Short mmCIF file of C-alpha atoms in Angstrom, two decimals:
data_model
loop_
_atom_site.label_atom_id
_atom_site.label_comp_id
_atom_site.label_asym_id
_atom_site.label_seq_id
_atom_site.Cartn_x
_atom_site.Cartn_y
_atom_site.Cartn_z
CA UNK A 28 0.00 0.00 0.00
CA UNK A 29 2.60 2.14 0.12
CA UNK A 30 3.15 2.46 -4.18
CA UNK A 31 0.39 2.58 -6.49
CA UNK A 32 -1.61 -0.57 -7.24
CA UNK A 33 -4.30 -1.35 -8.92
CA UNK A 34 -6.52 1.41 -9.91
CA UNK A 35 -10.65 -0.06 -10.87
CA UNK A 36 -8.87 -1.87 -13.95
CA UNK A 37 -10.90 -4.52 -13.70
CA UNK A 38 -14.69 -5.20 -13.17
CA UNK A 39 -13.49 -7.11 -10.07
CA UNK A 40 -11.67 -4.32 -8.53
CA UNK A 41 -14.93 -1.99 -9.13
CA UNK A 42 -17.07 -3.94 -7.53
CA UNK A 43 -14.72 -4.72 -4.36
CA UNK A 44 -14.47 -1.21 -4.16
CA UNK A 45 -18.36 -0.32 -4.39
CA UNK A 46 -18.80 -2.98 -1.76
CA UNK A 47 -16.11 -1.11 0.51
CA UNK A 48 -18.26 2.28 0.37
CA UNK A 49 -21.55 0.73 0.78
CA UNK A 50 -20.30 -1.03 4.15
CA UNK A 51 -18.93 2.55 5.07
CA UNK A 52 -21.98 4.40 4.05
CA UNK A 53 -24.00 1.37 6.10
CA UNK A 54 -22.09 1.21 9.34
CA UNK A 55 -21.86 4.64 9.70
CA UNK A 56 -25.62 5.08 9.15
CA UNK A 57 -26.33 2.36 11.38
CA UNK A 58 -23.79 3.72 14.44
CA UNK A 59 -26.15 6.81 14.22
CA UNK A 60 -29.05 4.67 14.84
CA UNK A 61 -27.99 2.83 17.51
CA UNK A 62 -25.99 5.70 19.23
CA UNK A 63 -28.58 7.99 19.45
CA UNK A 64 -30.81 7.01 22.04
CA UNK A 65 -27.34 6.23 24.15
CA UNK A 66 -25.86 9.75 23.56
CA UNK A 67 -27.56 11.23 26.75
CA UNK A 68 -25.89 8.24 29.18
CA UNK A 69 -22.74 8.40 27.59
CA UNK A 70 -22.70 12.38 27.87
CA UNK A 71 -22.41 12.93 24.31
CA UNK A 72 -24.55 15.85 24.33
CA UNK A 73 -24.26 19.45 22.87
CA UNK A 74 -26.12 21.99 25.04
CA UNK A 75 -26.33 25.89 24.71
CA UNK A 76 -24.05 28.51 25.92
CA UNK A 77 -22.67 31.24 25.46
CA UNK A 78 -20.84 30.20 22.24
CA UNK A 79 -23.46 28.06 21.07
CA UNK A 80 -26.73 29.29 19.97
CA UNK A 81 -28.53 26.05 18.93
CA UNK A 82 -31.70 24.87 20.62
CA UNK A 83 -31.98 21.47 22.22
CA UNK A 84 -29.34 18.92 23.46
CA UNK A 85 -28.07 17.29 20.52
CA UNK A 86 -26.28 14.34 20.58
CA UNK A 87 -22.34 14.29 19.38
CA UNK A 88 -22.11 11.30 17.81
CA UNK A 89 -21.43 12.24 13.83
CA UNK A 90 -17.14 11.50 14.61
CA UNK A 91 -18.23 8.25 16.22
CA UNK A 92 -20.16 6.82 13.12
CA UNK A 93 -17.57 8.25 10.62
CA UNK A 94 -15.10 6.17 12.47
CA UNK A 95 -16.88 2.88 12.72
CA UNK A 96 -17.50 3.31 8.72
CA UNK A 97 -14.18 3.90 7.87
CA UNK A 98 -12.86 0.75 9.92
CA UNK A 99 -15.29 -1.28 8.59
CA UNK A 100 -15.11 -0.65 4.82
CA UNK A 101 -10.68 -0.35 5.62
CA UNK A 102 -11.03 -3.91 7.01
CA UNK A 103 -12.81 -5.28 3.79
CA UNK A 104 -10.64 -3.55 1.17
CA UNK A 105 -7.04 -3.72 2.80
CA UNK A 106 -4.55 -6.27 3.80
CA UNK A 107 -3.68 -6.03 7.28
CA UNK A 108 -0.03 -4.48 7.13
CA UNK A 109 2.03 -2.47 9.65
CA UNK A 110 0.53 1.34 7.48
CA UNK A 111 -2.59 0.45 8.11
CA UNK A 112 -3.04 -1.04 11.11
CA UNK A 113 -0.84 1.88 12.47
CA UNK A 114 -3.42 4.26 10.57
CA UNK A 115 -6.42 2.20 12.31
CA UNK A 116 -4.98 2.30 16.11
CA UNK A 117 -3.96 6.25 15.55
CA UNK A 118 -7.39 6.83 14.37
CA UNK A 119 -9.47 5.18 17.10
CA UNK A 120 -6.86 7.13 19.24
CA UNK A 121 -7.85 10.46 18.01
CA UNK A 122 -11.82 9.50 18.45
CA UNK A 123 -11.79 8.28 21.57
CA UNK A 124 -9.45 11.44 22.55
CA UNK A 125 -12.20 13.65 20.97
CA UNK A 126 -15.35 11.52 22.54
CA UNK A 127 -13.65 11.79 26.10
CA UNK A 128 -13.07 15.85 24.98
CA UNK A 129 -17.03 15.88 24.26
CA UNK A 130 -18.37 14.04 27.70
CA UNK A 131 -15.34 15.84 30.15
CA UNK A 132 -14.05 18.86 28.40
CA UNK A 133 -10.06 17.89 28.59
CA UNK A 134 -7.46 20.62 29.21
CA UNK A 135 -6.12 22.07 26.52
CA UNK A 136 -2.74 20.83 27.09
CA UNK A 137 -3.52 17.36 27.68
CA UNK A 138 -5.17 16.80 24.66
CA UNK A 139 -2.20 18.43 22.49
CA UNK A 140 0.26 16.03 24.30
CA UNK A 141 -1.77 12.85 22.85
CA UNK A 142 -2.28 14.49 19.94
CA UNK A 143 1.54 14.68 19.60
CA UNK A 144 2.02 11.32 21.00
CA UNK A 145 -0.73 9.82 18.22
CA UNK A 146 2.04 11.77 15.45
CA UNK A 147 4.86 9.98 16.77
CA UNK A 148 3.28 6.80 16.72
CA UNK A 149 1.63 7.01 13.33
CA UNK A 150 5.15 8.62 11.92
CA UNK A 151 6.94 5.47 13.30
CA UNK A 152 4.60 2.84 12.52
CA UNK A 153 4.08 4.05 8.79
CA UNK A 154 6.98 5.36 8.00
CA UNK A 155 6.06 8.48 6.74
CA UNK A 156 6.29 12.05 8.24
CA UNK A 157 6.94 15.56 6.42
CA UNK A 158 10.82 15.20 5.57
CA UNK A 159 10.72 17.01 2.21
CA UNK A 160 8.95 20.08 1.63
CA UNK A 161 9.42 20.46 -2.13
CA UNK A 162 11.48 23.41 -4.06
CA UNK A 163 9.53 26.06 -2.54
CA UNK A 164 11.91 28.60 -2.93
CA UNK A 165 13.74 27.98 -6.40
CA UNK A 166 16.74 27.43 -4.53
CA UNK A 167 16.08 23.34 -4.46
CA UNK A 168 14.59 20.75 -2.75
CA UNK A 169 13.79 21.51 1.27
CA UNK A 170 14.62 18.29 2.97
CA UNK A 171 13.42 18.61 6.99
CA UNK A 172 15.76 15.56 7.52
CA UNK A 173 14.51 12.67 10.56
CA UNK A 174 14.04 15.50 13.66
CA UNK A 175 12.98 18.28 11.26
CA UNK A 176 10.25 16.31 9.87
CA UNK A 177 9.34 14.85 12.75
CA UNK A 178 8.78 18.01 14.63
CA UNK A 179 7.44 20.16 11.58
CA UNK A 180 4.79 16.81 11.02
CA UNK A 181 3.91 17.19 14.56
CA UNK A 182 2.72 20.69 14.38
CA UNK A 183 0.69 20.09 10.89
CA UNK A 184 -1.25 17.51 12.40
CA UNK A 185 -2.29 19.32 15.26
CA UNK A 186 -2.77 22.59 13.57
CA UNK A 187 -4.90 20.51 10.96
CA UNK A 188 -6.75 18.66 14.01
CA UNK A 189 -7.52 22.37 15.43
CA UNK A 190 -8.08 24.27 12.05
CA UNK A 191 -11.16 21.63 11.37
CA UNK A 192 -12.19 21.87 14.76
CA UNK A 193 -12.31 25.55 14.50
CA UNK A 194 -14.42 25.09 11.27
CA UNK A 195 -17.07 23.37 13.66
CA UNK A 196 -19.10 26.16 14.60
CA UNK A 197 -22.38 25.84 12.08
CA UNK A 198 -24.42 23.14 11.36
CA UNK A 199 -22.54 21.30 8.54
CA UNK A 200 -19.69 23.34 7.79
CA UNK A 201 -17.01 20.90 9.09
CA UNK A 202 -18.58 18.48 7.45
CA UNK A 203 -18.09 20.06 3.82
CA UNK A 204 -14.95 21.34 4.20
CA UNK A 205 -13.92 18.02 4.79
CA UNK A 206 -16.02 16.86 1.71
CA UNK A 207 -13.97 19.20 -0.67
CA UNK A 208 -10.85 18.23 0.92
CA UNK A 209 -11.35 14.60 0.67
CA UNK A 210 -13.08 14.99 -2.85
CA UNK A 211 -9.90 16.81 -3.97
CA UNK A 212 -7.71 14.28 -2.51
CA UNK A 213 -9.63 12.06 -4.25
CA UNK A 214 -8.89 13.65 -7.30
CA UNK A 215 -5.19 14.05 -7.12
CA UNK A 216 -4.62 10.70 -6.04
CA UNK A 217 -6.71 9.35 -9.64
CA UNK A 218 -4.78 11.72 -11.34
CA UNK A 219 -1.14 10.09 -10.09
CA UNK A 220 -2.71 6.39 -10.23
CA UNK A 221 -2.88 5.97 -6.45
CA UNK A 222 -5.29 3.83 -5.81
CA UNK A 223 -4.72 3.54 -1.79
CA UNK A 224 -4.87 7.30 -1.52
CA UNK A 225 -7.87 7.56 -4.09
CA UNK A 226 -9.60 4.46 -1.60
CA UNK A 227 -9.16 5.85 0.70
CA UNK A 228 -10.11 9.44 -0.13
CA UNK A 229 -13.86 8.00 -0.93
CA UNK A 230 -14.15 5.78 2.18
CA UNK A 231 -13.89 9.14 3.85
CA UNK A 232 -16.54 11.25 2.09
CA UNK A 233 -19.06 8.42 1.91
CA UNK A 234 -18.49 7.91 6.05
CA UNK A 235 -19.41 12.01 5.96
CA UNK A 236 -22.89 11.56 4.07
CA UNK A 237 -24.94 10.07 7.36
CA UNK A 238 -23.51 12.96 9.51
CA UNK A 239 -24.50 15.36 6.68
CA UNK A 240 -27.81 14.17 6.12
CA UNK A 241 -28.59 14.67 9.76
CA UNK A 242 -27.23 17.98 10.21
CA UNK A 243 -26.81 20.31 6.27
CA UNK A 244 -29.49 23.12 6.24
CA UNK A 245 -29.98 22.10 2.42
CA UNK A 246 -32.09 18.90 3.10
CA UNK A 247 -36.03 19.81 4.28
CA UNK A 248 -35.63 20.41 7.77
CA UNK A 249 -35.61 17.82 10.31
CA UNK A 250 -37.09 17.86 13.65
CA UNK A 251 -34.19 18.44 16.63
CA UNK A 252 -34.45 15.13 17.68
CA UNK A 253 -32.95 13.56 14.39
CA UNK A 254 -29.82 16.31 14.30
CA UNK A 255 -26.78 15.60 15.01
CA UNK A 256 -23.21 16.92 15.32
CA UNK A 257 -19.40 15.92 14.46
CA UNK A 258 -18.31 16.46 18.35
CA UNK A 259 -14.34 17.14 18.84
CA UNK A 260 -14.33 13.29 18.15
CA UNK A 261 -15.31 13.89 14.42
CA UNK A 262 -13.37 17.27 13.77
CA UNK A 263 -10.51 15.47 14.72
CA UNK A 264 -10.61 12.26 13.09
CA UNK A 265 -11.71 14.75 9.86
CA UNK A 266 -7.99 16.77 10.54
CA UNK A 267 -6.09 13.90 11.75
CA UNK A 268 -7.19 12.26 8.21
CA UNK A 269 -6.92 14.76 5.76
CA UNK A 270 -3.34 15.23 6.98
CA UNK A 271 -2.12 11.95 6.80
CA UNK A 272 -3.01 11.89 3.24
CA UNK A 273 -1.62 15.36 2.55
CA UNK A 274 1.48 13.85 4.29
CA UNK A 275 1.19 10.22 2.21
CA UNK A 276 0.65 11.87 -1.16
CA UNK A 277 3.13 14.23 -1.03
CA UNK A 278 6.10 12.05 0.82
CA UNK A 279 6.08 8.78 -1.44
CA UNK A 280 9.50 7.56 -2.15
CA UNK A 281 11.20 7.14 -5.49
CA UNK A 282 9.35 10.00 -7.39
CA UNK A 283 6.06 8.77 -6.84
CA UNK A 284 4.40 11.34 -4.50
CA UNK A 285 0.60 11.95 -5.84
CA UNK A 286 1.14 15.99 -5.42
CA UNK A 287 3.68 18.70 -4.01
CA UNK A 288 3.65 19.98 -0.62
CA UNK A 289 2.62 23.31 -1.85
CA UNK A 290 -0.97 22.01 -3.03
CA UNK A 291 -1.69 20.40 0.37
CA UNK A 292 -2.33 23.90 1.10
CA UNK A 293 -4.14 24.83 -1.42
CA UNK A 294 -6.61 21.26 -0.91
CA UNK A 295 -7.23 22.61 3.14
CA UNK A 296 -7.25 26.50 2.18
CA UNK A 297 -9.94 27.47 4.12
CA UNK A 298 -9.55 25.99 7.30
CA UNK A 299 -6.12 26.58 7.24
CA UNK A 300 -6.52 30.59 6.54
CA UNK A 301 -8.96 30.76 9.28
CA UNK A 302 -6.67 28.95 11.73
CA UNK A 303 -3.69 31.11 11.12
CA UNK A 304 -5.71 34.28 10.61
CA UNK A 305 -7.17 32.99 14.25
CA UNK A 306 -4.08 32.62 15.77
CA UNK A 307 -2.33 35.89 14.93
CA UNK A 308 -5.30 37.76 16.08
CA UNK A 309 -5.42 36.10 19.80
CA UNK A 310 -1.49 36.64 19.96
CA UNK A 311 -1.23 40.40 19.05
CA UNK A 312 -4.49 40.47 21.64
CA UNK A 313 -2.19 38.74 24.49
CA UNK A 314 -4.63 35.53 24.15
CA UNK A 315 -4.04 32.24 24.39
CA UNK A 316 -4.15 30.90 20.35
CA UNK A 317 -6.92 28.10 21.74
CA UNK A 318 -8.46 30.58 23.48
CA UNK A 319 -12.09 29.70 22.22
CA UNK A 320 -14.14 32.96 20.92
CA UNK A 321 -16.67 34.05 18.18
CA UNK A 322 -14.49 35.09 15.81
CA UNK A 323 -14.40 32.73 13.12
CA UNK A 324 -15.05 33.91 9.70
CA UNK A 325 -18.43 31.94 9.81
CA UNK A 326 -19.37 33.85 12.80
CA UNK A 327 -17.89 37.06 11.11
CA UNK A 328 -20.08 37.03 8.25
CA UNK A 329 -23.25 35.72 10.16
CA UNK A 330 -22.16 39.20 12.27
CA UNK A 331 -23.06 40.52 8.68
CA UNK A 332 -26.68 39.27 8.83
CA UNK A 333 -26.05 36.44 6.58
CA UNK A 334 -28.01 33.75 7.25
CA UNK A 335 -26.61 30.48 8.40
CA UNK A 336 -27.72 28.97 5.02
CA UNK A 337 -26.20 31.48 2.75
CA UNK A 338 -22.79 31.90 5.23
CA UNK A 339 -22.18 27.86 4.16
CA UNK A 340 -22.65 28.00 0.76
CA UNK A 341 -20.36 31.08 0.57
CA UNK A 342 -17.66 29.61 2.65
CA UNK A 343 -17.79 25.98 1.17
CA UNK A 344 -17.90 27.95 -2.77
CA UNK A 345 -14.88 29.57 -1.63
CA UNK A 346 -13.28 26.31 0.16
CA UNK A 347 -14.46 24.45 -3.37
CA UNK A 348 -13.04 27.19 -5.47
CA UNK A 349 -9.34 27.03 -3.95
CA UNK A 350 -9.06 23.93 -3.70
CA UNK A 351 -9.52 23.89 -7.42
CA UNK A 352 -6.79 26.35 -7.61
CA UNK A 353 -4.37 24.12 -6.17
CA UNK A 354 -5.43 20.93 -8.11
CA UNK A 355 -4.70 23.09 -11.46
CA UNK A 356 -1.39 24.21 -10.08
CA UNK A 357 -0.11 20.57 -9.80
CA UNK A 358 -2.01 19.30 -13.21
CA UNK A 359 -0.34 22.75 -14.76
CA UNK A 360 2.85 22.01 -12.82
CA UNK A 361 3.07 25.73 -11.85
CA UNK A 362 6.54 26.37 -10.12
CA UNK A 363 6.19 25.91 -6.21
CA UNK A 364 7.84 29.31 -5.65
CA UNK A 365 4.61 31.02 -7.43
CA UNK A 366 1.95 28.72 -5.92
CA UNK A 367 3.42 29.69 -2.26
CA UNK A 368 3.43 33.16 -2.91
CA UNK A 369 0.07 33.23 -3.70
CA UNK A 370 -0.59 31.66 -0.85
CA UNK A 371 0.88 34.17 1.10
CA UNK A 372 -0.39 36.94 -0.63
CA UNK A 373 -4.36 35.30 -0.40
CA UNK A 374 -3.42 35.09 3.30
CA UNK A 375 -2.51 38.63 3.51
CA UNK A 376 -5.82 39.70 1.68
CA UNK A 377 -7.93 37.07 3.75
CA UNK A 378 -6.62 39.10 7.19
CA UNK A 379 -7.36 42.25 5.30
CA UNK A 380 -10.89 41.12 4.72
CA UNK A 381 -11.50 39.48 8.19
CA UNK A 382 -10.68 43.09 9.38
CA UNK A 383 -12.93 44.71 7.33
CA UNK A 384 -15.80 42.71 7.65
CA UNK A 385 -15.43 43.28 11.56
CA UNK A 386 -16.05 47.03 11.00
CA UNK A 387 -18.14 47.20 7.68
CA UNK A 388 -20.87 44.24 8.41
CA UNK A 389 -23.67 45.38 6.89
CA UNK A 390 -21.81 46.38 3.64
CA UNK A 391 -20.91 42.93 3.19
CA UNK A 392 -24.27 41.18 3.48
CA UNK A 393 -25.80 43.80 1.06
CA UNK A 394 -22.90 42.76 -2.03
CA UNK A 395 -24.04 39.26 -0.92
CA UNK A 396 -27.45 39.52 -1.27
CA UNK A 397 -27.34 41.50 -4.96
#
């Protein structure tokens, strides 16, 4: 699993792999089912504040079912080898860290330190951690070496597991970022002729459509007691995933990464933006960078008057929309050096427009709406 193999070429392999996302698809749907009514004993349960403005006590079980789906359908399609059994036991790792996170609120710190510990496990039992970061600069390649890559691999996946956490403030919006990330995954790994990474890439959005169906604002709306949410367990099995493919497809040996480093970024724009953008405005504040607030650019532009409705489809267009940048900068093979100052430069104007939307709301909401 750790080359390419083979990619639907037969009828065979199609139907294996149709199999594989129906069991996901089914487990997952079924783990909502039977979770549900057990949500309340477990202590699984979302309840307003003074961050959270839904009605109701709804259960956090949408990370749970995702997980259960994935190991299913992984268990049916993949030999059992040392990448992903590692990948399994990290995983279930990371959920039960989150579900623990939902029923007792964990310190901050404690849940970083397994969070690291989970990276240095998964980078030792797989073999793969963030050692080359491509020719970024035009000056040649950037290789991290064993303790750069470690330690730079160990902040992505956190800062992934907290930039999708972040994204977890409206109903679905975690949910499709991680369906545009995994979709354009998906679509970089077909591209290269990785089947593993393409696989996998579906297992992961199917395991997303149960959660979704329970919780988007698109589908007629459903009566409280059938919504759901991700829960820290799902936003972090959604970051702790998406970067271990970002780190798998761009950190294959012999030539045969899927993608460059500099598209990762690109594939998990928005989260990422949001995160940083986050970040730098707690520290020049004096405030602690997990320091949990309402000032997350879905919160921003709801500030506007947006509706919740018309503040996802904006943010997942403009999730959908880079993403698709990044995917033609690798097809293209547009130098590194350009694609990362871009990068820089759309994070400059993202901070620029986070700042103005602060002050100018209503202007905002009144482009929008013409």
């Amino acid at each position: 699993l750790t080359t390419h193999y083979s990619l639907l070429t037969t009828l065979k392999d199609f139907i294996i792999f149709l199999i594989a996302l129906f069991i996901a698809l089914a487990v997952s749907t079924s783990t909502i089912i039977l979770l549900r009514p057990m949500a309340p004993k477990l202590g699984l349960i979302d309840v307003r504040n003074h961050r959270k403005t839904h009605d109701g006590e709804i259960p956090l079980i949408g990370g749970i079912a995702m997980f259960f789906g994935l190991f299913s359908a992984v268990l049916f399609l993949y030999p059992l080898n040392s990448l992903v059994i590692t990948w399994l036991l990290t995983s279930a790792t990371i959920v039960l860290l989150g579900s623990i996170d939902d029923a007792k609120d964990l310190p901050v710190k404690f849940r970083l330190l397994i969070q690291a510990i989970v990276t240095v496990v998964l980078m030792t039992g797989t073999g793969f951690y963030l050692g080359d970061l491509g020719n970024l600069f035009w000056l040649g390649e950037i290789n991290l070496g064993f303790v750069g890559g470690y330690l730079i691999t160990i902040f992505a996946v956190i800062g992934a597991i907290n930039a999708y956490n972040m994204m977890d403030g409206i109903d679905g919006l975690a949910g499709l970022m991680a369906m545009v990330s995994f979709s354009s995954l998906g679509l970089l790994f077909y591209l290269s002729g990785n089947a593993y990474g393409l696989y996998t890439s579906a297992i992961l959005t199917v395991v997303l459509l149960p959660y979704l169906a329970n919780n988007l604002l698109f589908l007629p709306r459903l009566t409280m007691s059938h919504k759901i949410f991700l829960g820290d367990a799902g936003a972090m099995l959604i970051g702790f995933s998406v970067v271990w493919l970002l780190i798998y497809g761009t950190q294959l040996p012999n030539a045969e990464a899927s993608f460059r480093p500099v598209t990762a970024l690109w594939v998990i724009a928005v989260p990422l933006l949001d995160m940083m953008a986050i970040i730098v405005r707690r520290l020049r504040r004096g405030q602690s960078p997990f320091k949990a607030d309402r000032d997350h650019i879905h919160h921003l532009l709801m500030n506007t008057g947006l509706s919740a409705r018309r503040t996802l489809m904006l943010i997942s267009f403009f999730a959908a929309l880079l993403a698709l940048t990044g995917i033609i900068g690798e097809v293209l093979n547009v130098p590194e050096f350009f694609m990362i100052v871009c990068f820089l430069l759309l994070f400059i104007a993202y901070n620029f427009f986070i700042r103005y939307i602060s002050r100018q709301p209503k202007l905002i909401n009144s482009i929008v709406k013409r």
